[in-house]
Every structure is written in C-alpha cells, then in structure tokens.
CSV table of C-alpha atoms in Angstrom, one decimal:
chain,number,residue,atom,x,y,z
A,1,UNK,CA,-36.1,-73.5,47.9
A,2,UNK,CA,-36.7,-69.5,47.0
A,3,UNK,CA,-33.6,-67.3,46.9
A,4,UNK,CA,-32.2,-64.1,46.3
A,5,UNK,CA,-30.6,-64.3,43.0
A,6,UNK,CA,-27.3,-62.0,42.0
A,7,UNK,CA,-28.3,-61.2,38.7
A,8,UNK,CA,-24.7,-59.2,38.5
A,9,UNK,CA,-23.0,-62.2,38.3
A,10,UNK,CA,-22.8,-63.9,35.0
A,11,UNK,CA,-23.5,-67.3,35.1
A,12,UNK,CA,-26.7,-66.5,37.3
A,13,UNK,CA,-28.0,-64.0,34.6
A,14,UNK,CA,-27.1,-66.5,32.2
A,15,UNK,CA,-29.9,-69.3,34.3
A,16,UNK,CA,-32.3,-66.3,34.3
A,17,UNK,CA,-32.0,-66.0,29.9
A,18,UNK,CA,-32.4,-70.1,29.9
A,19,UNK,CA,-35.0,-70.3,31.7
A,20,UNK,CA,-37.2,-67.3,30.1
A,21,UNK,CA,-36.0,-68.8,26.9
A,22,UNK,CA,-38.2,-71.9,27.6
A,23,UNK,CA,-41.0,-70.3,29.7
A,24,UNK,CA,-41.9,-67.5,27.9
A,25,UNK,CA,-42.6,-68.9,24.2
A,26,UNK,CA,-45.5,-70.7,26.1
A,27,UNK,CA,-46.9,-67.4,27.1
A,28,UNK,CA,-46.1,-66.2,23.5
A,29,UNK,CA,-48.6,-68.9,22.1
A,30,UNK,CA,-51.3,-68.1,24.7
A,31,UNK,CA,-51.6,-64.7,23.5
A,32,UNK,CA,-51.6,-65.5,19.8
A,33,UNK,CA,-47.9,-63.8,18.8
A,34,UNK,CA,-44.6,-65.4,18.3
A,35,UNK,CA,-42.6,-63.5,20.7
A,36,UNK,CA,-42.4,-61.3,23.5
A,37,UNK,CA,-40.4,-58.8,24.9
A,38,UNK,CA,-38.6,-61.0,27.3
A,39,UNK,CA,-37.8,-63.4,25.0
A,40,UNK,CA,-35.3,-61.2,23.6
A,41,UNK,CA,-33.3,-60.2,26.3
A,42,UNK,CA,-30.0,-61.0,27.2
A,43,UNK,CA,-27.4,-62.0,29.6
A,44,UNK,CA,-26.0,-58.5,29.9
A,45,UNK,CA,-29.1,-56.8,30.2
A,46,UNK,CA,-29.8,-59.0,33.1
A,47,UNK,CA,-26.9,-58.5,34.7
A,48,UNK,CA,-27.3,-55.0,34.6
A,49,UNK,CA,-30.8,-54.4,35.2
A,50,UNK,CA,-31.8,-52.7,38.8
A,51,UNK,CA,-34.5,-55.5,39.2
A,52,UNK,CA,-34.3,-57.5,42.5
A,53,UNK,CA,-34.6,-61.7,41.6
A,54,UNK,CA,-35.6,-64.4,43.7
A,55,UNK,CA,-35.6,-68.3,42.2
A,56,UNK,CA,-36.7,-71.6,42.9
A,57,UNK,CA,-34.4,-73.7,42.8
A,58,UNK,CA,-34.5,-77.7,43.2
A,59,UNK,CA,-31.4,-79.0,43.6
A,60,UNK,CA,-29.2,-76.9,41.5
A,61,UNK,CA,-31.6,-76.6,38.7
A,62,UNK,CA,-33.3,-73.2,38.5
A,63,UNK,CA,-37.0,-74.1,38.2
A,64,UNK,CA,-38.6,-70.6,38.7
A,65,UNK,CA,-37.6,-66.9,38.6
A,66,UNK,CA,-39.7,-63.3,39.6
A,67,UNK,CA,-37.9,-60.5,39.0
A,68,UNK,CA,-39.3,-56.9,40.4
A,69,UNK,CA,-38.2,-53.2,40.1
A,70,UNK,CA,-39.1,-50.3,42.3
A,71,UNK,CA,-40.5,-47.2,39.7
A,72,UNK,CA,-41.9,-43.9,40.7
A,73,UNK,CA,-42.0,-45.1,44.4
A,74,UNK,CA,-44.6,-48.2,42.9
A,75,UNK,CA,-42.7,-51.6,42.7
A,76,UNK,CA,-43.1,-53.6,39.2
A,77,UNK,CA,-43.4,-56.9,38.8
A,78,UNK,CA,-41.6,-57.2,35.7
A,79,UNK,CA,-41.2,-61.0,35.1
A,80,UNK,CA,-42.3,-64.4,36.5
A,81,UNK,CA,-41.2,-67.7,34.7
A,82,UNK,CA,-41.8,-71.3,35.5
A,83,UNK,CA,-39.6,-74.2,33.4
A,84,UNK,CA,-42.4,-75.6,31.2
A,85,UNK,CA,-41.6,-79.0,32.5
A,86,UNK,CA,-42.4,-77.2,36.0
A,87,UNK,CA,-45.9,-75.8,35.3
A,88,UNK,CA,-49.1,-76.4,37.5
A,89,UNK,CA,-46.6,-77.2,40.7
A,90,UNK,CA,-47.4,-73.8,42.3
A,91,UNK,CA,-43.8,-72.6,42.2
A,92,UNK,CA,-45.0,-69.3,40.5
A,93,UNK,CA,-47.7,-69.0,43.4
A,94,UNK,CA,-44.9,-69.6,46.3
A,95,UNK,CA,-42.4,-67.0,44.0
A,96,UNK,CA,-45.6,-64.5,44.9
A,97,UNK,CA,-45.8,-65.2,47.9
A,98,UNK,CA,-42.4,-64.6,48.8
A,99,UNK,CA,-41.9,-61.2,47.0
A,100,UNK,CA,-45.1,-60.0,48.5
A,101,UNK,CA,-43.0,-60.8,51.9
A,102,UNK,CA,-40.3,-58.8,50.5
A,103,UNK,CA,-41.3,-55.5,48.6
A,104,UNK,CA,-43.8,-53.0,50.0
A,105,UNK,CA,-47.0,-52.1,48.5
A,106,UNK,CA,-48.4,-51.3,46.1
A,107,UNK,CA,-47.0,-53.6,43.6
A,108,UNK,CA,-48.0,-54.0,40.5
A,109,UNK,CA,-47.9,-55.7,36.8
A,110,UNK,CA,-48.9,-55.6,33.4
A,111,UNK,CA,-49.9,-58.7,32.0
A,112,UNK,CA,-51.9,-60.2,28.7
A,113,UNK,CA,-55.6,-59.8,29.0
A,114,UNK,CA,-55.9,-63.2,27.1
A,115,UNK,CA,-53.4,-64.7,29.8
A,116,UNK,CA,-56.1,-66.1,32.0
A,117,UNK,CA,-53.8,-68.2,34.2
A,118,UNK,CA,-51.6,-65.2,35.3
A,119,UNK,CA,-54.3,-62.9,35.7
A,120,UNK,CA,-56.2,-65.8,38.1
A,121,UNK,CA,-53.0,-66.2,40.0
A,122,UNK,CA,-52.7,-62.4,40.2
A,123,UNK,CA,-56.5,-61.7,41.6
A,124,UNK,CA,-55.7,-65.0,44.0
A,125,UNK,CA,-53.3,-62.9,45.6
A,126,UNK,CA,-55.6,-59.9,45.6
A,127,UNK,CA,-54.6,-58.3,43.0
A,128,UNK,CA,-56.9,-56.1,40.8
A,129,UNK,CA,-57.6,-54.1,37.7
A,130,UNK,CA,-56.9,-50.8,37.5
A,131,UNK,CA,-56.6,-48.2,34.7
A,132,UNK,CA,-57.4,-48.5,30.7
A,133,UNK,CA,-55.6,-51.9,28.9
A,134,UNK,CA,-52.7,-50.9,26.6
A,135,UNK,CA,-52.5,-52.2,23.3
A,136,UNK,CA,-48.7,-53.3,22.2
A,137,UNK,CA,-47.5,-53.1,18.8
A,138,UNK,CA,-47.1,-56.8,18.3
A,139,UNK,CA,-51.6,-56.6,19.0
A,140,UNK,CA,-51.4,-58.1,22.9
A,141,UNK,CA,-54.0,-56.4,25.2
A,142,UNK,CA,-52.3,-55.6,28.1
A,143,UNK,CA,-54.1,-55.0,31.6
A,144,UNK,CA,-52.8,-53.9,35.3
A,145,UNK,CA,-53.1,-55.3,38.6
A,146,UNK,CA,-52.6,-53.5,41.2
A,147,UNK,CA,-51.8,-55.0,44.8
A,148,UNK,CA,-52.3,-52.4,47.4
C-alpha cells in the first residue's frame, strides 16, 4: 500500500535513513563508487527537508520510499529506494506512478548514466533526456529526465 509519509516525525524519517541505508549501496556498486550522496544523510535532515514522501509499505514494514521537491516552479525527484530484498517487484514503478498522480509537470531527475535500470524505468514512464550530463566529483555521469 502507497502513502503519504510525515517525514517531520521522527521515527518515520528514521524508516526513510534505514531503508536508503540498504538500497542505495546497491546503486553505489552499479555506478563503480563506494558511496553516494544519500547514503549519508540523516534522520534530521529528513525530518527537516521540504520534500513530499510517499512509501510502500507491506504490513508495517517500509518496503519502498520516493521523495520529491518542488524547485524553481519544476518538481524534483530527488530519491527512490526499493529494500534490496524487494527489487524486481515493481514497487519503484507503482511509487512512479503514484507521484506522477500527485505532483504536476514537469518533473524531473538526475540520475547515473551507467544506471540503466532507473534510466529504463524513467523513459517507461516517458521520461526523457534533456540538457548536457554532469560529472560529480566522486566521477558518476549524471543525466536528466525530464517528464513533461
């Protein structure tokens, strides 16, 4: 089941952190580095970031999470993460879905070039590229999609 997440409170931010702290080193290894940005954020910064959250939740377990932030009147994607044990279920595909029902376009997101699962998920939902990639200082190419 999706929901609305309240990020604000702390044992909810606190699901958010676990659950990026299992997805994302599996994301990390796809695209040849040993950490990303996400992986070092923390309960507080969750808690007081002005992304909106929605999960998937089975049972009480938090299974999925895709967080999203309106900037310069464009909304972000700015994180989706699936529990590793989780993967290949389509919950990141019905966490799309349902924030694609819920923010206005355009929305778009910054993701690995090397990340070919993300990036197919992305065009699925008709996303595409748009703009020069970005190299970070860790070496990841990064590319933008652009739902419109």
């Amino acid at each position: 089941m999706i929901e609305r997440l309240q990020n604000t409170v702390p044992d909810v931010a606190k699901e958010i952190i676990e659950l990026q702290k299992r997805s994302y080193p599996i994301e990390a290894r796809l695209l040849g580095v040993k950490e990303l940005p996400p992986m070092a954020d923390t309960a507080e910064q969750i808690e007081n970031t002005t992304e909106m959250f929605f999960g998937f939740r089975e049972g009480d377990r938090l299974l999925g999470v895709i967080g999203c932030e309106e900037l310069r009147e464009v909304n972000v994607l700015a994180r989706l993460a699936v529990h590793p044990d989780y993967l290949q279920q389509g919950i990141a595909s019905r966490l799309l879905e349902h924030l694609l029902g819920e923010v206005p376009l355009p929305l778009e997101v910054m993701t690995g070039r090397s990340n070919t699962p993300a990036i197919e998920l992305y065009e699925k939902y008709g996303f595409h590229y748009e703009g020069d990639s970005v190299m970070t200082e860790e070496g990841i190419e990064l590319v933008r999609l652009v739902k419109t």
